[in-house]
Amino acid sequence: MVFWPRLSWGLVVGLLALEWVLHYHIDFGKGWWSKRTAFTTTDAGYWRAFGVDQLAHQWTYIAMVWMAV
């Protein structure tokens, strides 16, 4: 059985808007960092930044689920 929490539309829209804002700023920060450092895919720094970027995205999804349940 799939569990679907009862959420109001306001909460759903609020969570989606918050996720969009966070996603934008996470990607903006990674783009700024990539431009500043000029790392390419052959540099370890590129992959560290990529990992931090993806980790931040996953944390936002975990937080959204935690707030929704």
PDB file of N, CA, C and O in Angstrom:
ATOM      1  N   MET A   1       0.840  -1.177   0.000  1.00  0.00           N
ATOM      2  CA  MET A   1       0.000   0.000   0.000  1.00  0.00           C
ATOM      3  C   MET A   1       0.891   1.247   0.000  1.00  0.00           C
ATOM      4  O   MET A   1       1.853   1.340   0.743  1.00  0.00           O
ATOM      5  N   VAL A   2       0.552   2.203  -0.801  1.00  0.00           N
ATOM      6  CA  VAL A   2       1.296   3.453  -0.883  1.00  0.00           C
ATOM      7  C   VAL A   2       0.688   4.452   0.086  1.00  0.00           C
ATOM      8  O   VAL A   2      -0.529   4.599   0.153  1.00  0.00           O
ATOM      9  N   PHE A   3       1.534   5.107   0.837  1.00  0.00           N
ATOM     10  CA  PHE A   3       1.068   6.106   1.802  1.00  0.00           C
ATOM     11  C   PHE A   3       1.123   7.479   1.163  1.00  0.00           C
ATOM     12  O   PHE A   3       2.169   7.921   0.711  1.00  0.00           O
ATOM     13  N   TRP A   4       0.016   8.165   1.095  1.00  0.00           N
ATOM     14  CA  TRP A   4      -0.049   9.535   0.582  1.00  0.00           C
ATOM     15  C   TRP A   4      -0.491  10.441   1.709  1.00  0.00           C
ATOM     16  O   TRP A   4      -1.630  10.365   2.161  1.00  0.00           O
ATOM     17  N   PRO A   5       0.414  11.273   2.216  1.00  0.00           N
ATOM     18  CA  PRO A   5       0.005  12.174   3.302  1.00  0.00           C
ATOM     19  C   PRO A   5      -1.025  13.183   2.807  1.00  0.00           C
ATOM     20  O   PRO A   5      -1.029  13.555   1.637  1.00  0.00           O
ATOM     21  N   ARG A   6      -1.886  13.593   3.688  1.00  0.00           N
ATOM     22  CA  ARG A   6      -2.891  14.599   3.343  1.00  0.00           C
ATOM     23  C   ARG A   6      -2.267  15.974   3.469  1.00  0.00           C
ATOM     24  O   ARG A   6      -1.922  16.418   4.556  1.00  0.00           O
ATOM     25  N   LEU A   7      -2.111  16.616   2.342  1.00  0.00           N
ATOM     26  CA  LEU A   7      -1.505  17.943   2.313  1.00  0.00           C
ATOM     27  C   LEU A   7      -2.478  18.943   1.722  1.00  0.00           C
ATOM     28  O   LEU A   7      -3.209  18.633   0.797  1.00  0.00           O
ATOM     29  N   SER A   8      -2.455  20.125   2.237  1.00  0.00           N
ATOM     30  CA  SER A   8      -3.264  21.171   1.634  1.00  0.00           C
ATOM     31  C   SER A   8      -2.548  21.660   0.381  1.00  0.00           C
ATOM     32  O   SER A   8      -1.327  21.544   0.262  1.00  0.00           O
ATOM     33  N   TRP A   9      -3.295  22.209  -0.547  1.00  0.00           N
ATOM     34  CA  TRP A   9      -2.689  22.712  -1.783  1.00  0.00           C
ATOM     35  C   TRP A   9      -1.713  23.843  -1.493  1.00  0.00           C
ATOM     36  O   TRP A   9      -0.699  23.992  -2.161  1.00  0.00           O
ATOM     37  N   GLY A  10      -1.989  24.630  -0.484  1.00  0.00           N
ATOM     38  CA  GLY A  10      -1.078  25.709  -0.122  1.00  0.00           C
ATOM     39  C   GLY A  10       0.289  25.180   0.301  1.00  0.00           C
ATOM     40  O   GLY A  10       1.325  25.727  -0.065  1.00  0.00           O
ATOM     41  N   LEU A  11       0.288  24.109   1.076  1.00  0.00           N
ATOM     42  CA  LEU A  11       1.537  23.502   1.509  1.00  0.00           C
ATOM     43  C   LEU A  11       2.289  22.906   0.324  1.00  0.00           C
ATOM     44  O   LEU A  11       3.499  23.060   0.209  1.00  0.00           O
ATOM     45  N   VAL A  12       1.564  22.243  -0.562  1.00  0.00           N
ATOM     46  CA  VAL A  12       2.192  21.650  -1.744  1.00  0.00           C
ATOM     47  C   VAL A  12       2.827  22.733  -2.611  1.00  0.00           C
ATOM     48  O   VAL A  12       3.994  22.627  -3.002  1.00  0.00           O
ATOM     49  N   VAL A  13       2.080  23.776  -2.889  1.00  0.00           N
ATOM     50  CA  VAL A  13       2.607  24.869  -3.716  1.00  0.00           C
ATOM     51  C   VAL A  13       3.784  25.550  -3.016  1.00  0.00           C
ATOM     52  O   VAL A  13       4.796  25.874  -3.643  1.00  0.00           O
ATOM     53  N   GLY A  14       3.681  25.736  -1.712  1.00  0.00           N
ATOM     54  CA  GLY A  14       4.767  26.336  -0.947  1.00  0.00           C
ATOM     55  C   GLY A  14       6.035  25.494  -0.998  1.00  0.00           C
ATOM     56  O   GLY A  14       7.131  26.015  -1.188  1.00  0.00           O
ATOM     57  N   LEU A  15       5.886  24.179  -0.846  1.00  0.00           N
ATOM     58  CA  LEU A  15       7.046  23.287  -0.922  1.00  0.00           C
ATOM     59  C   LEU A  15       7.678  23.311  -2.311  1.00  0.00           C
ATOM     60  O   LEU A  15       8.907  23.339  -2.450  1.00  0.00           O
ATOM     61  N   LEU A  16       6.840  23.307  -3.330  1.00  0.00           N
ATOM     62  CA  LEU A  16       7.368  23.339  -4.698  1.00  0.00           C
ATOM     63  C   LEU A  16       8.083  24.658  -4.986  1.00  0.00           C
ATOM     64  O   LEU A  16       9.141  24.670  -5.626  1.00  0.00           O
ATOM     65  N   ALA A  17       7.530  25.749  -4.507  1.00  0.00           N
ATOM     66  CA  ALA A  17       8.176  27.049  -4.707  1.00  0.00           C
ATOM     67  C   ALA A  17       9.504  27.110  -3.959  1.00  0.00           C
ATOM     68  O   ALA A  17      10.513  27.588  -4.502  1.00  0.00           O
ATOM     69  N   LEU A  18       9.513  26.608  -2.736  1.00  0.00           N
ATOM     70  CA  LEU A  18      10.754  26.576  -1.960  1.00  0.00           C
ATOM     71  C   LEU A  18      11.796  25.712  -2.653  1.00  0.00           C
ATOM     72  O   LEU A  18      12.969  26.088  -2.742  1.00  0.00           O
ATOM     73  N   GLU A  19      11.389  24.566  -3.164  1.00  0.00           N
ATOM     74  CA  GLU A  19      12.328  23.686  -3.861  1.00  0.00           C
ATOM     75  C   GLU A  19      12.884  24.374  -5.097  1.00  0.00           C
ATOM     76  O   GLU A  19      14.081  24.273  -5.387  1.00  0.00           O
ATOM     77  N   TRP A  20      12.045  25.084  -5.826  1.00  0.00           N
ATOM     78  CA  TRP A  20      12.501  25.785  -7.029  1.00  0.00           C
ATOM     79  C   TRP A  20      13.540  26.842  -6.669  1.00  0.00           C
ATOM     80  O   TRP A  20      14.585  26.941  -7.323  1.00  0.00           O
ATOM     81  N   VAL A  21      13.281  27.614  -5.621  1.00  0.00           N
ATOM     82  CA  VAL A  21      14.215  28.661  -5.193  1.00  0.00           C
ATOM     83  C   VAL A  21      15.542  28.035  -4.755  1.00  0.00           C
ATOM     84  O   VAL A  21      16.618  28.492  -5.145  1.00  0.00           O
ATOM     85  N   LEU A  22      15.475  26.989  -3.940  1.00  0.00           N
ATOM     86  CA  LEU A  22      16.702  26.330  -3.493  1.00  0.00           C
ATOM     87  C   LEU A  22      17.463  25.719  -4.661  1.00  0.00           C
ATOM     88  O   LEU A  22      18.690  25.843  -4.749  1.00  0.00           O
ATOM     89  N   HIS A  23      16.749  25.044  -5.561  1.00  0.00           N
ATOM     90  CA  HIS A  23      17.377  24.417  -6.723  1.00  0.00           C
ATOM     91  C   HIS A  23      18.091  25.476  -7.566  1.00  0.00           C
ATOM     92  O   HIS A  23      19.234  25.276  -7.990  1.00  0.00           O
ATOM     93  N   TYR A  24      17.438  26.579  -7.801  1.00  0.00           N
ATOM     94  CA  TYR A  24      18.034  27.664  -8.580  1.00  0.00           C
ATOM     95  C   TYR A  24      19.331  28.151  -7.928  1.00  0.00           C
ATOM     96  O   TYR A  24      20.354  28.295  -8.595  1.00  0.00           O
ATOM     97  N   HIS A  25      19.281  28.416  -6.633  1.00  0.00           N
ATOM     98  CA  HIS A  25      20.450  28.959  -5.949  1.00  0.00           C
ATOM     99  C   HIS A  25      21.593  27.941  -5.844  1.00  0.00           C
ATOM    100  O   HIS A  25      22.763  28.323  -5.927  1.00  0.00           O
ATOM    101  N   ILE A  26      21.258  26.680  -5.665  1.00  0.00           N
ATOM    102  CA  ILE A  26      22.298  25.646  -5.649  1.00  0.00           C
ATOM    103  C   ILE A  26      23.005  25.611  -7.005  1.00  0.00           C
ATOM    104  O   ILE A  26      24.239  25.606  -7.086  1.00  0.00           O
ATOM    105  N   ASP A  27      22.228  25.601  -8.085  1.00  0.00           N
ATOM    106  CA  ASP A  27      22.823  25.565  -9.427  1.00  0.00           C
ATOM    107  C   ASP A  27      23.552  26.861  -9.759  1.00  0.00           C
ATOM    108  O   ASP A  27      24.611  26.840 -10.398  1.00  0.00           O
ATOM    109  N   PHE A  28      23.014  27.986  -9.317  1.00  0.00           N
ATOM    110  CA  PHE A  28      23.688  29.262  -9.543  1.00  0.00           C
ATOM    111  C   PHE A  28      25.047  29.270  -8.844  1.00  0.00           C
ATOM    112  O   PHE A  28      26.054  29.692  -9.409  1.00  0.00           O
ATOM    113  N   GLY A  29      25.064  28.783  -7.596  1.00  0.00           N
ATOM    114  CA  GLY A  29      26.317  28.719  -6.851  1.00  0.00           C
ATOM    115  C   GLY A  29      27.340  27.815  -7.510  1.00  0.00           C
ATOM    116  O   GLY A  29      28.523  28.152  -7.594  1.00  0.00           O
ATOM    117  N   LYS A  30      26.893  26.680  -8.017  1.00  0.00           N
ATOM    118  CA  LYS A  30      27.824  25.775  -8.698  1.00  0.00           C
ATOM    119  C   LYS A  30      28.328  26.406  -9.980  1.00  0.00           C
ATOM    120  O   LYS A  30      29.517  26.299 -10.319  1.00  0.00           O
ATOM    121  N   GLY A  31      27.457  27.071 -10.718  1.00  0.00           N
ATOM    122  CA  GLY A  31      27.888  27.757 -11.941  1.00  0.00           C
ATOM    123  C   GLY A  31      28.884  28.859 -11.653  1.00  0.00           C
ATOM    124  O   GLY A  31      29.892  29.003 -12.360  1.00  0.00           O
ATOM    125  N   TRP A  32      28.629  29.626 -10.595  1.00  0.00           N
ATOM    126  CA  TRP A  32      29.549  30.685 -10.204  1.00  0.00           C
ATOM    127  C   TRP A  32      30.905  30.096  -9.828  1.00  0.00           C
ATOM    128  O   TRP A  32      31.947  30.594 -10.239  1.00  0.00           O
ATOM    129  N   TRP A  33      30.883  29.029  -9.036  1.00  0.00           N
ATOM    130  CA  TRP A  33      32.121  28.388  -8.608  1.00  0.00           C
ATOM    131  C   TRP A  33      32.882  27.814  -9.801  1.00  0.00           C
ATOM    132  O   TRP A  33      34.097  27.974  -9.907  1.00  0.00           O
ATOM    133  N   SER A  34      32.168  27.173 -10.702  1.00  0.00           N
ATOM    134  CA  SER A  34      32.807  26.585 -11.881  1.00  0.00           C
ATOM    135  C   SER A  34      33.448  27.661 -12.748  1.00  0.00           C
ATOM    136  O   SER A  34      34.556  27.476 -13.263  1.00  0.00           O
ATOM    137  N   LYS A  35      32.772  28.774 -12.906  1.00  0.00           N
ATOM    138  CA  LYS A  35      33.322  29.873 -13.703  1.00  0.00           C
ATOM    139  C   LYS A  35      34.545  30.476 -13.016  1.00  0.00           C
ATOM    140  O   LYS A  35      35.541  30.793 -13.660  1.00  0.00           O
ATOM    141  N   ARG A  36      34.464  30.620 -11.714  1.00  0.00           N
ATOM    142  CA  ARG A  36      35.556  31.228 -10.941  1.00  0.00           C
ATOM    143  C   ARG A  36      36.812  30.361 -10.949  1.00  0.00           C
ATOM    144  O   ARG A  36      37.922  30.875 -11.034  1.00  0.00           O
ATOM    145  N   THR A  37      36.629  29.043 -10.852  1.00  0.00           N
ATOM    146  CA  THR A  37      37.779  28.146 -10.763  1.00  0.00           C
ATOM    147  C   THR A  37      38.236  27.622 -12.112  1.00  0.00           C
ATOM    148  O   THR A  37      39.361  27.160 -12.232  1.00  0.00           O
ATOM    149  N   ALA A  38      37.382  27.663 -13.116  1.00  0.00           N
ATOM    150  CA  ALA A  38      37.679  27.174 -14.474  1.00  0.00           C
ATOM    151  C   ALA A  38      38.076  25.701 -14.486  1.00  0.00           C
ATOM    152  O   ALA A  38      38.880  25.274 -15.313  1.00  0.00           O
ATOM    153  N   PHE A  39      37.507  24.917 -13.586  1.00  0.00           N
ATOM    154  CA  PHE A  39      37.761  23.482 -13.604  1.00  0.00           C
ATOM    155  C   PHE A  39      37.080  22.856 -14.817  1.00  0.00           C
ATOM    156  O   PHE A  39      36.016  23.296 -15.251  1.00  0.00           O
ATOM    157  N   THR A  40      37.680  21.816 -15.339  1.00  0.00           N
ATOM    158  CA  THR A  40      37.067  21.023 -16.413  1.00  0.00           C
ATOM    159  C   THR A  40      36.791  19.632 -15.867  1.00  0.00           C
ATOM    160  O   THR A  40      37.167  19.307 -14.739  1.00  0.00           O
ATOM    161  N   THR A  41      36.182  18.798 -16.675  1.00  0.00           N
ATOM    162  CA  THR A  41      35.835  17.447 -16.225  1.00  0.00           C
ATOM    163  C   THR A  41      37.058  16.589 -15.939  1.00  0.00           C
ATOM    164  O   THR A  41      36.929  15.520 -15.354  1.00  0.00           O
ATOM    165  N   THR A  42      38.227  17.038 -16.315  1.00  0.00           N
ATOM    166  CA  THR A  42      39.442  16.281 -16.018  1.00  0.00           C
ATOM    167  C   THR A  42      40.053  16.680 -14.680  1.00  0.00           C
ATOM    168  O   THR A  42      41.032  16.077 -14.242  1.00  0.00           O
ATOM    169  N   ASP A  43      39.489  17.679 -14.018  1.00  0.00           N
ATOM    170  CA  ASP A  43      39.999  18.148 -12.722  1.00  0.00           C
ATOM    171  C   ASP A  43      39.183  17.562 -11.572  1.00  0.00           C
ATOM    172  O   ASP A  43      37.960  17.472 -11.651  1.00  0.00           O
ATOM    173  N   ALA A  44      39.879  17.191 -10.515  1.00  0.00           N
ATOM    174  CA  ALA A  44      39.195  16.642  -9.338  1.00  0.00           C
ATOM    175  C   ALA A  44      38.260  17.670  -8.709  1.00  0.00           C
ATOM    176  O   ALA A  44      37.195  17.319  -8.193  1.00  0.00           O
ATOM    177  N   GLY A  45      38.632  18.948  -8.772  1.00  0.00           N
ATOM    178  CA  GLY A  45      37.798  19.997  -8.199  1.00  0.00           C
ATOM    179  C   GLY A  45      36.433  20.080  -8.853  1.00  0.00           C
ATOM    180  O   GLY A  45      35.436  20.400  -8.199  1.00  0.00           O
ATOM    181  N   TYR A  46      36.372  19.816 -10.134  1.00  0.00           N
ATOM    182  CA  TYR A  46      35.094  19.801 -10.849  1.00  0.00           C
ATOM    183  C   TYR A  46      34.181  18.746 -10.231  1.00  0.00           C
ATOM    184  O   TYR A  46      33.005  18.997  -9.980  1.00  0.00           O
ATOM    185  N   TRP A  47      34.724  17.566 -10.004  1.00  0.00           N
ATOM    186  CA  TRP A  47      33.912  16.465  -9.500  1.00  0.00           C
ATOM    187  C   TRP A  47      33.541  16.656  -8.037  1.00  0.00           C
ATOM    188  O   TRP A  47      32.472  16.234  -7.596  1.00  0.00           O
ATOM    189  N   ARG A  48      34.408  17.321  -7.268  1.00  0.00           N
ATOM    190  CA  ARG A  48      34.025  17.657  -5.898  1.00  0.00           C
ATOM    191  C   ARG A  48      32.859  18.637  -5.893  1.00  0.00           C
ATOM    192  O   ARG A  48      31.908  18.477  -5.134  1.00  0.00           O
ATOM    193  N   ALA A  49      32.938  19.653  -6.741  1.00  0.00           N
ATOM    194  CA  ALA A  49      31.841  20.622  -6.835  1.00  0.00           C
ATOM    195  C   ALA A  49      30.563  19.947  -7.305  1.00  0.00           C
ATOM    196  O   ALA A  49      29.474  20.230  -6.801  1.00  0.00           O
ATOM    197  N   PHE A  50      30.684  19.044  -8.240  1.00  0.00           N
ATOM    198  CA  PHE A  50      29.534  18.293  -8.740  1.00  0.00           C
ATOM    199  C   PHE A  50      28.911  17.470  -7.610  1.00  0.00           C
ATOM    200  O   PHE A  50      27.686  17.443  -7.449  1.00  0.00           O
ATOM    201  N   GLY A  51      29.758  16.815  -6.812  1.00  0.00           N
ATOM    202  CA  GLY A  51      29.261  16.012  -5.702  1.00  0.00           C
ATOM    203  C   GLY A  51      28.555  16.847  -4.647  1.00  0.00           C
ATOM    204  O   GLY A  51      27.498  16.467  -4.142  1.00  0.00           O
ATOM    205  N   VAL A  52      29.119  18.001  -4.315  1.00  0.00           N
ATOM    206  CA  VAL A  52      28.488  18.894  -3.341  1.00  0.00           C
ATOM    207  C   VAL A  52      27.147  19.396  -3.886  1.00  0.00           C
ATOM    208  O   VAL A  52      26.154  19.466  -3.154  1.00  0.00           O
ATOM    209  N   ASP A  53      27.116  19.731  -5.173  1.00  0.00           N
ATOM    210  CA  ASP A  53      25.887  20.181  -5.820  1.00  0.00           C
ATOM    211  C   ASP A  53      24.801  19.112  -5.719  1.00  0.00           C
ATOM    212  O   ASP A  53      23.668  19.401  -5.313  1.00  0.00           O
ATOM    213  N   GLN A  54      25.140  17.902  -6.059  1.00  0.00           N
ATOM    214  CA  GLN A  54      24.157  16.818  -6.023  1.00  0.00           C
ATOM    215  C   GLN A  54      23.733  16.501  -4.592  1.00  0.00           C
ATOM    216  O   GLN A  54      22.554  16.225  -4.337  1.00  0.00           O
ATOM    217  N   LEU A  55      24.662  16.553  -3.656  1.00  0.00           N
ATOM    218  CA  LEU A  55      24.331  16.322  -2.254  1.00  0.00           C
ATOM    219  C   LEU A  55      23.346  17.376  -1.753  1.00  0.00           C
ATOM    220  O   LEU A  55      22.364  17.053  -1.069  1.00  0.00           O
ATOM    221  N   ALA A  56      23.582  18.621  -2.110  1.00  0.00           N
ATOM    222  CA  ALA A  56      22.668  19.694  -1.704  1.00  0.00           C
ATOM    223  C   ALA A  56      21.275  19.472  -2.283  1.00  0.00           C
ATOM    224  O   ALA A  56      20.263  19.684  -1.599  1.00  0.00           O
ATOM    225  N   HIS A  57      21.206  19.036  -3.526  1.00  0.00           N
ATOM    226  CA  HIS A  57      19.896  18.744  -4.129  1.00  0.00           C
ATOM    227  C   HIS A  57      19.194  17.613  -3.383  1.00  0.00           C
ATOM    228  O   HIS A  57      17.989  17.694  -3.103  1.00  0.00           O
ATOM    229  N   GLN A  58      19.929  16.561  -3.059  1.00  0.00           N
ATOM    230  CA  GLN A  58      19.318  15.432  -2.352  1.00  0.00           C
ATOM    231  C   GLN A  58      18.842  15.843  -0.966  1.00  0.00           C
ATOM    232  O   GLN A  58      17.788  15.390  -0.505  1.00  0.00           O
ATOM    233  N   TRP A  59      19.599  16.701  -0.291  1.00  0.00           N
ATOM    234  CA  TRP A  59      19.169  17.190   1.024  1.00  0.00           C
ATOM    235  C   TRP A  59      17.863  17.957   0.933  1.00  0.00           C
ATOM    236  O   TRP A  59      17.021  17.874   1.823  1.00  0.00           O
ATOM    237  N   THR A  60      17.687  18.724  -0.157  1.00  0.00           N
ATOM    238  CA  THR A  60      16.422  19.459  -0.290  1.00  0.00           C
ATOM    239  C   THR A  60      15.257  18.494  -0.468  1.00  0.00           C
ATOM    240  O   THR A  60      14.175  18.730   0.072  1.00  0.00           O
ATOM    241  N   TYR A  61      15.469  17.404  -1.204  1.00  0.00           N
ATOM    242  CA  TYR A  61      14.395  16.427  -1.395  1.00  0.00           C
ATOM    243  C   TYR A  61      14.085  15.705  -0.080  1.00  0.00           C
ATOM    244  O   TYR A  61      12.922  15.461   0.242  1.00  0.00           O
ATOM    245  N   ILE A  62      15.114  15.374   0.662  1.00  0.00           N
ATOM    246  CA  ILE A  62      14.899  14.738   1.960  1.00  0.00           C
ATOM    247  C   ILE A  62      14.123  15.673   2.883  1.00  0.00           C
ATOM    248  O   ILE A  62      13.182  15.267   3.575  1.00  0.00           O
ATOM    249  N   ALA A  63      14.497  16.947   2.898  1.00  0.00           N
ATOM    250  CA  ALA A  63      13.799  17.922   3.737  1.00  0.00           C
ATOM    251  C   ALA A  63      12.356  18.094   3.303  1.00  0.00           C
ATOM    252  O   ALA A  63      11.456  18.215   4.155  1.00  0.00           O
ATOM    253  N   MET A  64      12.099  18.084   2.004  1.00  0.00           N
ATOM    254  CA  MET A  64      10.713  18.212   1.523  1.00  0.00           C
ATOM    255  C   MET A  64       9.861  17.036   1.987  1.00  0.00           C
ATOM    256  O   MET A  64       8.725  17.233   2.427  1.00  0.00           O
ATOM    257  N   VAL A  65      10.391  15.844   1.877  1.00  0.00           N
ATOM    258  CA  VAL A  65       9.627  14.665   2.319  1.00  0.00           C
ATOM    259  C   VAL A  65       9.412  14.730   3.824  1.00  0.00           C
ATOM    260  O   VAL A  65       8.319  14.456   4.310  1.00  0.00           O
ATOM    261  N   TRP A  66      10.450  15.109   4.558  1.00  0.00           N
ATOM    262  CA  TRP A  66      10.326  15.201   6.010  1.00  0.00           C
ATOM    263  C   TRP A  66       9.259  16.215   6.405  1.00  0.00           C
ATOM    264  O   TRP A  66       8.484  15.981   7.319  1.00  0.00           O
ATOM    265  N   MET A  67       9.199  17.367   5.707  1.00  0.00           N
ATOM    266  CA  MET A  67       8.202  18.377   6.025  1.00  0.00           C
ATOM    267  C   MET A  67       6.805  17.961   5.608  1.00  0.00           C
ATOM    268  O   MET A  67       5.812  18.384   6.206  1.00  0.00           O
ATOM    269  N   ALA A  68       6.696  17.103   4.600  1.00  0.00           N
ATOM    270  CA  ALA A  68       5.390  16.717   4.085  1.00  0.00           C
ATOM    271  C   ALA A  68       4.754  15.608   4.899  1.00  0.00           C
ATOM    272  O   ALA A  68       3.538  15.453   4.876  1.00  0.00           O
ATOM    273  N   VAL A  69       5.536  14.843   5.599  1.00  0.00           N
ATOM    274  CA  VAL A  69       4.976  13.685   6.305  1.00  0.00           C
ATOM    275  C   VAL A  69       4.626  14.025   7.723  1.00  0.00           C
ATOM    276  O   VAL A  69       5.153  14.801   8.389  1.00  0.00           O
TER     277      VAL A  69
END
